[in-house]
CSV table of C-alpha atoms and ligand atoms in Angstrom, one decimal:
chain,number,residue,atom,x,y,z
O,1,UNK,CA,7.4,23.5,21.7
O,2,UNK,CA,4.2,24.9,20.2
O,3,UNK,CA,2.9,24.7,17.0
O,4,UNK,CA,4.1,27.9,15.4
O,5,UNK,CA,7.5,27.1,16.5
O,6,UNK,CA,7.3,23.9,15.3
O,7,UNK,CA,6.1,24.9,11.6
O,8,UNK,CA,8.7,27.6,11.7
O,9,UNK,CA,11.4,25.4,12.5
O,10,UNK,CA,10.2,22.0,9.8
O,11,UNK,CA,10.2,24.5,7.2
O,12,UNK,CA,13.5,25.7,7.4
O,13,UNK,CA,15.0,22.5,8.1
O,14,UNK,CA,13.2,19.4,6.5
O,15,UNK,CA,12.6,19.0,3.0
O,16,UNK,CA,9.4,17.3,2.7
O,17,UNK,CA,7.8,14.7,1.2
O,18,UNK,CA,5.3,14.9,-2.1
O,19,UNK,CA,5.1,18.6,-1.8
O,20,UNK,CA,6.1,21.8,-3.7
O,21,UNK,CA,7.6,23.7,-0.3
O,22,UNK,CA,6.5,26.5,-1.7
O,23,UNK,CA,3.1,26.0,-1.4
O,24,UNK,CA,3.8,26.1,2.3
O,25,UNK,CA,3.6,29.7,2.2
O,26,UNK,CA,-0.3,29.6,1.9
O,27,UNK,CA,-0.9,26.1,2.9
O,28,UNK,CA,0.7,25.7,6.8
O,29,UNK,CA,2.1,22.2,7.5
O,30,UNK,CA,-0.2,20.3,10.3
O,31,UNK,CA,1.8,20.2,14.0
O,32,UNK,CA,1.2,16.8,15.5
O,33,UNK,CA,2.8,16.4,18.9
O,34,UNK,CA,0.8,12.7,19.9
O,35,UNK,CA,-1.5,10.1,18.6
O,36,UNK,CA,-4.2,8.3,20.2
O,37,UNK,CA,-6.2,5.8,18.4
O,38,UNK,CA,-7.8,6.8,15.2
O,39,UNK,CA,-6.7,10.9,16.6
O,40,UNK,CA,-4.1,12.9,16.0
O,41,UNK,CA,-3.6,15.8,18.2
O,42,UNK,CA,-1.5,19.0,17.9
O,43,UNK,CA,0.3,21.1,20.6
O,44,UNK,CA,-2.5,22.9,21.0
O,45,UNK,CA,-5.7,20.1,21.5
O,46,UNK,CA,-7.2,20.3,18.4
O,47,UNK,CA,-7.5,16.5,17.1
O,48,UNK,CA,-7.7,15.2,14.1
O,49,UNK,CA,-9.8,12.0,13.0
O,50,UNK,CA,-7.0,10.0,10.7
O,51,UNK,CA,-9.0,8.6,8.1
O,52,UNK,CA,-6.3,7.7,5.5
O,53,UNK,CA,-4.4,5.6,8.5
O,54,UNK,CA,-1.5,7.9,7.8
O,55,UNK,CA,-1.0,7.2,4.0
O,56,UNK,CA,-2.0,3.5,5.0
O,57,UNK,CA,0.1,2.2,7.6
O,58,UNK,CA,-1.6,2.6,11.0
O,59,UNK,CA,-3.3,-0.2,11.1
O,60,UNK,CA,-4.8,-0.5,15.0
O,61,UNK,CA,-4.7,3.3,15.6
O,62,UNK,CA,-1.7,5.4,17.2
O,63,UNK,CA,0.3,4.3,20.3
O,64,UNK,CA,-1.7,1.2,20.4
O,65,UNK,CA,-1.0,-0.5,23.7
O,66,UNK,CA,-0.4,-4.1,22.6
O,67,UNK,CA,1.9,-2.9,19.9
O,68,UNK,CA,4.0,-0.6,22.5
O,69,UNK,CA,4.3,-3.3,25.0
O,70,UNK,CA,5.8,-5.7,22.5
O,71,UNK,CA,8.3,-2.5,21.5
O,72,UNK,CA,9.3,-1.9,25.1
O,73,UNK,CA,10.4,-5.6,25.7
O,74,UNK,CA,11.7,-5.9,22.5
O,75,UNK,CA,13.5,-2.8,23.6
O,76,UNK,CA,15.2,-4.2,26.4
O,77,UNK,CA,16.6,-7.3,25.1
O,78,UNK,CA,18.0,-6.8,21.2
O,79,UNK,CA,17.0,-3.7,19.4
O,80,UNK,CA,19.1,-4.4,16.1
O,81,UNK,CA,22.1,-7.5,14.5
O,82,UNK,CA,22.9,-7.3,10.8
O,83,UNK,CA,20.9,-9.7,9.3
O,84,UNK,CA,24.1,-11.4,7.0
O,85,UNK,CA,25.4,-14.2,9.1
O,86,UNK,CA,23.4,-13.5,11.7
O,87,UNK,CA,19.7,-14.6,12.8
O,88,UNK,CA,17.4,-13.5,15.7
O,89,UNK,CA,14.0,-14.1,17.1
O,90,UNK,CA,11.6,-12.1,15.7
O,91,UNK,CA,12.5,-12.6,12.4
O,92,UNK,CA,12.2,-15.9,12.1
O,93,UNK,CA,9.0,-15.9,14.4
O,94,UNK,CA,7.8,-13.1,11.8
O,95,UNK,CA,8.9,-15.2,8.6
O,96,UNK,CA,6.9,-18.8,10.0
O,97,UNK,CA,4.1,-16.8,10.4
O,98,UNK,CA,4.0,-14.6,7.2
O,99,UNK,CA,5.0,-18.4,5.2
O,100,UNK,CA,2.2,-19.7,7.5
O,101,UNK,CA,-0.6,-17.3,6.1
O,102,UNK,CA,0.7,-18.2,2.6
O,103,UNK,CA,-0.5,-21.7,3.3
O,104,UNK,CA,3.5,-22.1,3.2
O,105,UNK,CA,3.2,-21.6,-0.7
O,106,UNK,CA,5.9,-18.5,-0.6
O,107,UNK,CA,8.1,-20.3,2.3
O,108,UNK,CA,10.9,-17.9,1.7
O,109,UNK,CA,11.0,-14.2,2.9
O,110,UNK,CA,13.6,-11.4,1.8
O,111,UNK,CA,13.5,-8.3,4.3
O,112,UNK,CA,13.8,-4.6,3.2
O,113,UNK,CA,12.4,-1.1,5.0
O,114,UNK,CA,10.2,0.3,2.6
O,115,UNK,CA,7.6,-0.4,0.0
O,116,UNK,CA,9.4,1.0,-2.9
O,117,UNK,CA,12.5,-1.5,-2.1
O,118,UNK,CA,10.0,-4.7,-1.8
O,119,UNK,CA,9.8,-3.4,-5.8
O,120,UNK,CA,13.2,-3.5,-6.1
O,121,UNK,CA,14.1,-6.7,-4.7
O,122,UNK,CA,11.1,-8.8,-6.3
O,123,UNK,CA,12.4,-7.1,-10.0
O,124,UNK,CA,15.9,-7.9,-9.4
O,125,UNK,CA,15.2,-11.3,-8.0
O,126,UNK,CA,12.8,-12.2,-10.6
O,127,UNK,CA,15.6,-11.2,-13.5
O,128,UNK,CA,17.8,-13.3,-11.6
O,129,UNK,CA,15.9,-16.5,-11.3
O,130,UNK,CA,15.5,-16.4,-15.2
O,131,UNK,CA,19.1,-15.7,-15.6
O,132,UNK,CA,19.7,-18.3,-13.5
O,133,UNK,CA,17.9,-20.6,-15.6
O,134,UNK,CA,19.6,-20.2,-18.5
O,135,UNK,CA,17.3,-17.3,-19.7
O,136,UNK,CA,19.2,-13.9,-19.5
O,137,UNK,CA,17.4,-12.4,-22.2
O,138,UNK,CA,13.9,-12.0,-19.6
O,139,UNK,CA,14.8,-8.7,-18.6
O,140,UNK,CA,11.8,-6.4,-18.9
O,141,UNK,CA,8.7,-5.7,-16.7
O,142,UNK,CA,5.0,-5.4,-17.5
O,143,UNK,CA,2.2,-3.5,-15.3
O,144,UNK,CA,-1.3,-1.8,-15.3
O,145,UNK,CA,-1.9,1.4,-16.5
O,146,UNK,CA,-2.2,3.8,-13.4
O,147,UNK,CA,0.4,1.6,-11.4
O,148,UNK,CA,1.8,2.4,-8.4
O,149,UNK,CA,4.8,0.6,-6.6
O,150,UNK,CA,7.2,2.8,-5.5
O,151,UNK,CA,9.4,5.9,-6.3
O,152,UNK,CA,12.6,4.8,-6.9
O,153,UNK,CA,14.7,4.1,-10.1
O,154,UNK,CA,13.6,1.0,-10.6
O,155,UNK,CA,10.4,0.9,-9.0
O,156,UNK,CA,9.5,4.4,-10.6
O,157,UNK,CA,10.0,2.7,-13.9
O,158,UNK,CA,7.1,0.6,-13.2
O,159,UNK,CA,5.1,3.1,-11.8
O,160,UNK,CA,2.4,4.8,-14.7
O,161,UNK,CA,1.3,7.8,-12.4
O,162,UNK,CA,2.9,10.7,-14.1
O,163,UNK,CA,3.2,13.4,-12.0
O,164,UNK,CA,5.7,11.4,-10.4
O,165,UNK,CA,7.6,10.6,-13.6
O,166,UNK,CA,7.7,12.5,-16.2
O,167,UNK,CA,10.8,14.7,-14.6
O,168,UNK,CA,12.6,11.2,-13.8
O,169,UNK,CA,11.8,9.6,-17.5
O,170,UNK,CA,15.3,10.2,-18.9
O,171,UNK,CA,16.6,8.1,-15.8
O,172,UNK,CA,14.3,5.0,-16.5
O,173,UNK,CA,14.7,2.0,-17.9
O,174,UNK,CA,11.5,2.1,-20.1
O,175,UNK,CA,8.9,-0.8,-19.3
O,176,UNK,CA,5.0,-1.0,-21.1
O,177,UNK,CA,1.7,-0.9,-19.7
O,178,UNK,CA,-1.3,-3.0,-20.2
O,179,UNK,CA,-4.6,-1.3,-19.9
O,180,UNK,CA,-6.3,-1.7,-16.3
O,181,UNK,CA,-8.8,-3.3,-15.5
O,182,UNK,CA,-10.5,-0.4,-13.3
O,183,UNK,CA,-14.2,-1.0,-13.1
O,184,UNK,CA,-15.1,2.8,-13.7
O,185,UNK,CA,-13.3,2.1,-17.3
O,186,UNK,CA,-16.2,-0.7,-18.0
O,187,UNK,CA,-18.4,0.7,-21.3
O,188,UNK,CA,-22.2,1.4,-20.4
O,189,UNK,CA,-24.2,-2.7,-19.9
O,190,UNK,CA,-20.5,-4.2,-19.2
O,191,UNK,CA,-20.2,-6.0,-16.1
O,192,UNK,CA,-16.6,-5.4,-14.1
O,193,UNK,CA,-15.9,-9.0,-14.4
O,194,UNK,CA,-16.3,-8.9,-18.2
O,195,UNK,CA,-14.5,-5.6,-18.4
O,196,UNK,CA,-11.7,-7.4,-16.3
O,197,UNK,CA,-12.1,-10.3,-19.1
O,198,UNK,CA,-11.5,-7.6,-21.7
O,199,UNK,CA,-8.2,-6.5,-20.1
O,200,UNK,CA,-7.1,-10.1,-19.3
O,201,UNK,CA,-7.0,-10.9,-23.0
O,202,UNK,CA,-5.0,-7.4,-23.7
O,203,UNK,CA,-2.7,-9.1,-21.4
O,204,UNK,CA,-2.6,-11.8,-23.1
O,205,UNK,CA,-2.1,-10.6,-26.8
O,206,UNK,CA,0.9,-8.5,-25.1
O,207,UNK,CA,2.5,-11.6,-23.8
O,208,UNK,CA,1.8,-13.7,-26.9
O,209,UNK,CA,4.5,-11.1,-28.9
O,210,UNK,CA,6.8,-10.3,-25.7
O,211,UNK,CA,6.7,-12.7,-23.5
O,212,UNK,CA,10.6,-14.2,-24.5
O,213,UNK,CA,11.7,-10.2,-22.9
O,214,UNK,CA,9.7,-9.9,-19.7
O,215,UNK,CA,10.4,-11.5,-16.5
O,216,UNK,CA,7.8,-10.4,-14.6
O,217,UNK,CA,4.0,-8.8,-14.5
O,218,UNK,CA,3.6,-6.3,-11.2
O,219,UNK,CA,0.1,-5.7,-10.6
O,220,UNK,CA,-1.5,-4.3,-6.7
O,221,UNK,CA,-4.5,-6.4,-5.8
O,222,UNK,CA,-8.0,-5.2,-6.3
O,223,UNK,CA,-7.2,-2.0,-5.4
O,224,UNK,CA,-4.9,0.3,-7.3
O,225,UNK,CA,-4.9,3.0,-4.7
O,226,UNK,CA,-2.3,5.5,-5.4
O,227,UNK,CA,-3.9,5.6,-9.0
O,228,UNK,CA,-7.0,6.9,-6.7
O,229,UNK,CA,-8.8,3.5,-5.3
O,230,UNK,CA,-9.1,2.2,-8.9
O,231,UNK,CA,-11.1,-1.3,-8.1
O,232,UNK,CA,-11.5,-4.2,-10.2
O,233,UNK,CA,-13.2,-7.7,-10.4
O,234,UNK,CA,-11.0,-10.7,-9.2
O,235,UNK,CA,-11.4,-12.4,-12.0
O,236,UNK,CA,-8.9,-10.7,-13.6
O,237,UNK,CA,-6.3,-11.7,-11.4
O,238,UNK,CA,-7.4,-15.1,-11.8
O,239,UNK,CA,-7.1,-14.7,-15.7
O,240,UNK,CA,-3.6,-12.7,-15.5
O,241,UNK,CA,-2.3,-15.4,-13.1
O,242,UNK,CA,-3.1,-18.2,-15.4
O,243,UNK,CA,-2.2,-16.2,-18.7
O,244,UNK,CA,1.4,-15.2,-16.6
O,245,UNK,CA,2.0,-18.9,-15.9
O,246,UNK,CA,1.1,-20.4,-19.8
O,247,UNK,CA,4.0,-17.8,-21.0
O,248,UNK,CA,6.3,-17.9,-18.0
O,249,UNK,CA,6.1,-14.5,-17.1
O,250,UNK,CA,6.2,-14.3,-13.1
O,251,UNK,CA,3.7,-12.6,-11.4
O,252,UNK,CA,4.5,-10.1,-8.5
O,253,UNK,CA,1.6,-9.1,-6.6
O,254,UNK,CA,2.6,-5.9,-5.0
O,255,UNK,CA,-0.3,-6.2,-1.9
O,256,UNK,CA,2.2,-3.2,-0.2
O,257,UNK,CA,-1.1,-1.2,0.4
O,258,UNK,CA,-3.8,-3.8,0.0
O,259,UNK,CA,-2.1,-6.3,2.2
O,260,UNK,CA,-3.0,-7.0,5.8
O,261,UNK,CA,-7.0,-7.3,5.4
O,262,UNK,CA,-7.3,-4.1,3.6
O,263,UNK,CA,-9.3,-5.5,1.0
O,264,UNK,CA,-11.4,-7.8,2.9
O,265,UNK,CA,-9.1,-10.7,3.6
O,266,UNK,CA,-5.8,-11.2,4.9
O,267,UNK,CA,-4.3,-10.8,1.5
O,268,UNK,CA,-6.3,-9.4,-1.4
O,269,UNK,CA,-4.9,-12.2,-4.0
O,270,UNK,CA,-6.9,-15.0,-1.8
O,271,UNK,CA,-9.9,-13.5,-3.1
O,272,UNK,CA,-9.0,-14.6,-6.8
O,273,UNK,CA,-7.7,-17.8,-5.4
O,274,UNK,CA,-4.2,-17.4,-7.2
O,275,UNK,CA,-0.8,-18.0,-5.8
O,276,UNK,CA,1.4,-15.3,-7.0
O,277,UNK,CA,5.2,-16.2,-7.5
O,278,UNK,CA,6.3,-13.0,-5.6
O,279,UNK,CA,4.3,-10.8,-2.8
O,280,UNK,CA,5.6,-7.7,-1.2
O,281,UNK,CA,4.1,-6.4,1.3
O,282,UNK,CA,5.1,-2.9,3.8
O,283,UNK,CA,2.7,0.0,4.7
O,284,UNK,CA,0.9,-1.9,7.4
O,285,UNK,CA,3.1,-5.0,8.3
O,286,UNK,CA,4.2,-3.3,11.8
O,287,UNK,CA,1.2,-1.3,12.4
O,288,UNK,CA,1.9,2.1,11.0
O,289,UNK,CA,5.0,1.8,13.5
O,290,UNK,CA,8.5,1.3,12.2
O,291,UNK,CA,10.2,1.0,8.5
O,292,UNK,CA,9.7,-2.6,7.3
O,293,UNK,CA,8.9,-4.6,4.0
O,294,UNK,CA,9.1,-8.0,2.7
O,295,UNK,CA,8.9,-10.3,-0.2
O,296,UNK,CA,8.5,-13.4,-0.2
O,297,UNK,CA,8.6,-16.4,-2.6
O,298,UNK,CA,7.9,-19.8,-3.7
O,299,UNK,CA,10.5,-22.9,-3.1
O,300,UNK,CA,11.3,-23.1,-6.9
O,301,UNK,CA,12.4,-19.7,-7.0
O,302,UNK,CA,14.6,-19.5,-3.9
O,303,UNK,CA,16.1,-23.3,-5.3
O,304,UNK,CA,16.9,-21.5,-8.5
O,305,UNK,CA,19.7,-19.4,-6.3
O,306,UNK,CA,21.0,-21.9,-4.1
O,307,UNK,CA,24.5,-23.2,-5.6
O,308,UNK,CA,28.4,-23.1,-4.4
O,309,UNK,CA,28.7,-20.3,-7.0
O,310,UNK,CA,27.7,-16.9,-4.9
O,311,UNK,CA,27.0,-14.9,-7.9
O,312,UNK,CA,24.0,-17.4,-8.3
O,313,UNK,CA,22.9,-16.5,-5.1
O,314,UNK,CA,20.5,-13.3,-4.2
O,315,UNK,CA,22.7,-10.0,-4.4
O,316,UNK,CA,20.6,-7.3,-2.3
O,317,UNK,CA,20.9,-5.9,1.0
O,318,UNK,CA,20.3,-3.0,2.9
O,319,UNK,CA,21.7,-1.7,6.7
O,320,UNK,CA,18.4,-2.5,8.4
O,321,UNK,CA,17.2,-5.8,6.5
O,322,UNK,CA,14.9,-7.6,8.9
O,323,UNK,CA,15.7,-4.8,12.0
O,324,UNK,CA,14.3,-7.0,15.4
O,325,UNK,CA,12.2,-3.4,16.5
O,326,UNK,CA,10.3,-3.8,13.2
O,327,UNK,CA,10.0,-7.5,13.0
O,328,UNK,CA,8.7,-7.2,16.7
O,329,UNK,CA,5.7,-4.6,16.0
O,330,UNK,CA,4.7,-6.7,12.9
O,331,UNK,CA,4.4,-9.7,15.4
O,332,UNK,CA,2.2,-7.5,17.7
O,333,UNK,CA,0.3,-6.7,14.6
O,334,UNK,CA,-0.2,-9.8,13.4
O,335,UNK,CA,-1.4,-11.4,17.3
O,336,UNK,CA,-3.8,-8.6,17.3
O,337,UNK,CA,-5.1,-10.1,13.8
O,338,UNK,CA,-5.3,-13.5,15.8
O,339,UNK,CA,-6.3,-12.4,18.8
O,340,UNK,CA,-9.2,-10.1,17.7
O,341,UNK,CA,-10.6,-12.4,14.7
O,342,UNK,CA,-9.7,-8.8,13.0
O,343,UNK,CA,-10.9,-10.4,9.4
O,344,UNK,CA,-13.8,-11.3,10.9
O,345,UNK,CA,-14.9,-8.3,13.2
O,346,UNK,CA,-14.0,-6.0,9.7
O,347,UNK,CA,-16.7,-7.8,8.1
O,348,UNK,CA,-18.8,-6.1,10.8
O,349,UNK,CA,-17.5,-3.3,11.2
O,350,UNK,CA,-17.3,-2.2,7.3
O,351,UNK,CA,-20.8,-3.1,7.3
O,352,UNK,CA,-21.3,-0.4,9.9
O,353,UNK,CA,-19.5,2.0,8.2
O,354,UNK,CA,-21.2,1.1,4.6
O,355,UNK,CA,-24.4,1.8,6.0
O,356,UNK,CA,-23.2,5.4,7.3
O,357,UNK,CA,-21.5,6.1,4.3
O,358,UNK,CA,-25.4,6.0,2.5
O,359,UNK,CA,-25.8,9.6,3.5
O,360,UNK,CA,-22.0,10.3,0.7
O,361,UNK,CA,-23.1,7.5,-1.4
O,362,UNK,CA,-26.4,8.9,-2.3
O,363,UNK,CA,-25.4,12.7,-2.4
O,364,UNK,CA,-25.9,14.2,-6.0
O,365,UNK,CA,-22.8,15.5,-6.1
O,366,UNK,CA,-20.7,12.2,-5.2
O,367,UNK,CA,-20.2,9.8,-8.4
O,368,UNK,CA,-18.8,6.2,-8.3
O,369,UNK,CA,-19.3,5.0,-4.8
O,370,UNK,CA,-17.2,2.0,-4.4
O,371,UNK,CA,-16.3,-0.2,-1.7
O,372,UNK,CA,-13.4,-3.2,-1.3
O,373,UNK,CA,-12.9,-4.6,1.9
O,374,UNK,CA,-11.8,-1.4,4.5
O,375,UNK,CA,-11.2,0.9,1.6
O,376,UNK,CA,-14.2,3.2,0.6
O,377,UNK,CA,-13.8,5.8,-2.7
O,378,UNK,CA,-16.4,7.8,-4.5
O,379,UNK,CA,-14.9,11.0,-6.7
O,380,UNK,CA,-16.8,14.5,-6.4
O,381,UNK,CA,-18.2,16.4,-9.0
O,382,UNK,CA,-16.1,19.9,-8.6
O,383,UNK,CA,-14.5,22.2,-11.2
O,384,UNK,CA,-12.7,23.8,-8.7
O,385,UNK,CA,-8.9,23.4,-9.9
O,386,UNK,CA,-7.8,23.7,-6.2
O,387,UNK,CA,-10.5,20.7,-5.2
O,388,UNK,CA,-8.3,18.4,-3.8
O,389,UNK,CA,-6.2,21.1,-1.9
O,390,UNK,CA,-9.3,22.8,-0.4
O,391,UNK,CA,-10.7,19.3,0.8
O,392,UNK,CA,-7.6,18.7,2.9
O,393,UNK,CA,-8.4,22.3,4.3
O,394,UNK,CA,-11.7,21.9,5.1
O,395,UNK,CA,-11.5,18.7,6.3
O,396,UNK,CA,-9.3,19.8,9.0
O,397,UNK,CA,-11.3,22.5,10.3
O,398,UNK,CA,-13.4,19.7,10.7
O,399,UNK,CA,-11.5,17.4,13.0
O,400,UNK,CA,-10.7,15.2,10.1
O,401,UNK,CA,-7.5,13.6,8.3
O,402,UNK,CA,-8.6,13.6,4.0
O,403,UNK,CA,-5.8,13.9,1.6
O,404,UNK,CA,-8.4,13.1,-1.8
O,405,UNK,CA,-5.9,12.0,-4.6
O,406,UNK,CA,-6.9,14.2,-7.6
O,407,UNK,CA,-11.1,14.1,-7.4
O,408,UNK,CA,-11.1,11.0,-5.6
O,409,UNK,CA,-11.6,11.1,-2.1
O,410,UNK,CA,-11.4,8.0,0.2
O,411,UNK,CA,-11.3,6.1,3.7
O,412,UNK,CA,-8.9,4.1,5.0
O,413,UNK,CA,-9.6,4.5,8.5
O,414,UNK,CA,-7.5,2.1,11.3
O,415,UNK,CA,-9.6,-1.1,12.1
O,416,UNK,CA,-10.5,0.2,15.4
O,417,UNK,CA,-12.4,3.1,14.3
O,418,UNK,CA,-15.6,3.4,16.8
O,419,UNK,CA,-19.4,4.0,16.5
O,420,UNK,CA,-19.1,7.9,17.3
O,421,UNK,CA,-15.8,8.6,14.9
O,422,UNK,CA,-17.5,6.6,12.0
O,423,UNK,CA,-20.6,9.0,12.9
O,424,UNK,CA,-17.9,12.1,12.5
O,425,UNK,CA,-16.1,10.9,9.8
O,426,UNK,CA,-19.5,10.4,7.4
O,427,UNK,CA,-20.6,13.8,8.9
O,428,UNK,CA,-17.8,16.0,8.7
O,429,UNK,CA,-17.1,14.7,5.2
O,430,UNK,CA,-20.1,15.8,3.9
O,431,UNK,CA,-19.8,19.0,5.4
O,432,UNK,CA,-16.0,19.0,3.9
O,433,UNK,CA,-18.2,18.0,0.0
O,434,UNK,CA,-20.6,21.1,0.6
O,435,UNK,CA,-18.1,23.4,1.3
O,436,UNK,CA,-16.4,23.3,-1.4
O,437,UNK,CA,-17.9,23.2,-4.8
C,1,LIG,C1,3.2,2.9,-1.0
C,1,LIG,C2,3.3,1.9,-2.1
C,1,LIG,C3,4.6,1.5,-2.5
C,1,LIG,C4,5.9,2.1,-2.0
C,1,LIG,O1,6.1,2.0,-0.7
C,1,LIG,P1,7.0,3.0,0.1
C,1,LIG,O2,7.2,2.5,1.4
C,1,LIG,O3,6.3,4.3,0.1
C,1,LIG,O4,8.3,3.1,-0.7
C,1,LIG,C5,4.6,0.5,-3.5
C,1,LIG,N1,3.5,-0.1,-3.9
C,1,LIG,C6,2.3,0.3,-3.5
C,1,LIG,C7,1.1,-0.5,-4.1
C,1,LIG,C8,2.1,1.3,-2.6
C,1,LIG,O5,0.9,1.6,-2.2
């Protein structure tokens, strides 16, 4: 196989994701044949620099060693059991030790494959615990404006980006929005964390009128990325959190992309101090390596389902819930956290790479330089309707991985991202800003 033949052959027979195919008639699709830490290389030797961690998931770089030695034994000794009636190793290893970060406060974990059904099963199951209580009439769902969690039915109906909706509206079950608290929305001498005071109360007034109808607030984080790295001050998830609890709304902290020191800490809700009463969490959880996602819950809420009755009890499955492969490369990822003080060393190392990024932060054309943890955002100043399009091209003429969402460009590079590839990376970027104006 080389490249051309490869390209050639994906176009006829794979339907791609998040793309007009057409546009594959000007744009080529990018051959990758192997991975190698924070490289990706095609059939032909040319690498690329991933610095998006492959829409977020590698998390230790590509064919990490630790994480492929962990696959291979798991390999040889149970690769997959239905998870109904059945139980195996790394699952319950994987559960202690997820429970175990949540200082046991969410003791209970409910397995799915992707982000978008972590959504799914944290709305259903929060529905059914106020069902279950006597309260059938909490049936609607609240999140941020610009939210992201996931692109099915009923994740999409909770999702406020609306490139991704507006052709799927019809299908929805309509939810509202409350305005977000993105710093860059903050009016000129307001500080983030009174801007994120401004949209707590909003939150607020909404619950005060509907709180008898909602079940459940979904909110990512910190960081709503897919809305393009919007960042806000902790405080308001300290003030939704307490707000959500005075009108018994639950709060689902959808930490799919932010989980997994992302932010700065293991999860990004620790930095608000709250306990949320659902968390799901995918993208990184097995290293960028295999399908898996999780959410996980508090005692009262898993007590509210246990009964004789089983239409009390949680109603949800799918074919590969909790698949021993995936729960395995999560458990390599998360010894690698231990192992490597990975929280720790991040501080240092995001340090390095702040102080790199001055030569982007300070360019006249770059506005809103932000920073959260491992994620870094700043949007360019461009008229150019093709900006975003034209970055990804340049960018890999340039040995690098960018895929800017709308005028935002970003960095989510894997945590083991070097001296020399953080010097290419600021580099080549800025080379990628000039060349296209
Ligand atoms: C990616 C993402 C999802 C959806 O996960 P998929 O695995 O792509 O379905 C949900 N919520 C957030 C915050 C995400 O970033």
């Amino acid at each position: 196989m080389n490249n051309r033949q490869l390209l050639e052959r994906s176009l006829k027979a794979v339907w791609h994701p998040c793309t007009q195919m057409q546009a594959h008639e000007t744009l080529p699709l990018v051959p990758i044949s192997r991975g190698e830490g924070v490289w990706l290389y095609d059939f032909e030797g040319q690498r690329y620099l991933d610095a998006i961690s492959s829409w977020w998931v590698n998390l230790f770089g590509h064919a990490n060693p630790r994480i492929n030695a962990a696959l291979r034994d798991q390999l040889e000794r149970l690769e997959h059991v239905m998870l109904a009636g059945f139980s195996h190793e790394p699952v319950v290893e994987l559960s202690e030790k997820l429970s175990a970060l949540t200082g046991e406060t969410l003791g209970h974990c409910f397995y799915a494959s992707d982000g978008a059904s972590a959504t799914e099963i944290a709305l259903k199951m929060s529905h059914h615990y106020w069902r279950n209580m006597g309260r059938p009439e909490k049936c609607r769902y609240l999140s941020l404006a610009g939210s992201y969690h996931g692109e099915t039915v009923g994740a999409l109906a909770v999702t406020d980006v609306a490139l991704f909706r507006d052709a799927y509206a019809p299908l929805l079950r309509p939810g509202a929005t409350v305005p977000s608290p993105d710093a860059r929305l903050a009016e000129a001498g307001e500080s983030p964390s009174d801007y994120a005071k401004r949209c707590a109360r909003a939150l607020e007034d909404h619950l005060v009128e509907h709180h008898g109808q909602i079940a459940a607030f979904i909110v990512e984080p910190l960081v709503q990325c897919a809305a393009g790295m919007a960042m806000h001050d902790p405080d308001y998830l300290r003030l939704a959190a307490a707000v959500c609890a005075r009108y018994e709304v639950h709060l689902i902290a959808d930490e799919i992309a932010v989980g997994f020191g992302r932010t700065g800490t293991f999860f990004a809700h620790q930095q608000a101090g709250i306990r949320p009463d659902f968390l799901c969490l995918s993208k990184g959880i097995s290293g960028g390596y295999l399908p898996l996602s999780v959410v996980m819950t508090t005692d009262r809420v898993y007590q509210a389902f246990y009964a004789e009755d089983v239409t009390r009890g949680f109603l949800h499955s799918h074919s590969y819930t909790g698949n021993p492969l995936a729960c395995r490369a999560a458990l390599a990822t998360l010894a690698i956290f231990h192992d490597d003080d990975v929280i720790n060393a991040n501080r240092l190392l995001g340090g390095r790479i702040s102080e790199r990024a001055t030569i982007l932060a300070t360019h006249p054309r770059v506005k809103s330089f932000r920073n959260r943890g491992m994620i870094w955002a700043f949007e360019v100043d461009s008229d150019d309707p093709q900006f975003s399009r034209k970055i990804f091209t340049e960018g890999l003429r340039r040995q690098l991985l960018l895929r800017p969402i709308g005028r935002s460009l970003y960095f989510m590079p894997p945590y083991v991202i070097n001296d020399d590839e953080i010097e290419h990376l600021m580099q080549q970027t800025l080379a990628v800003i000039d060349a296209v104006r």
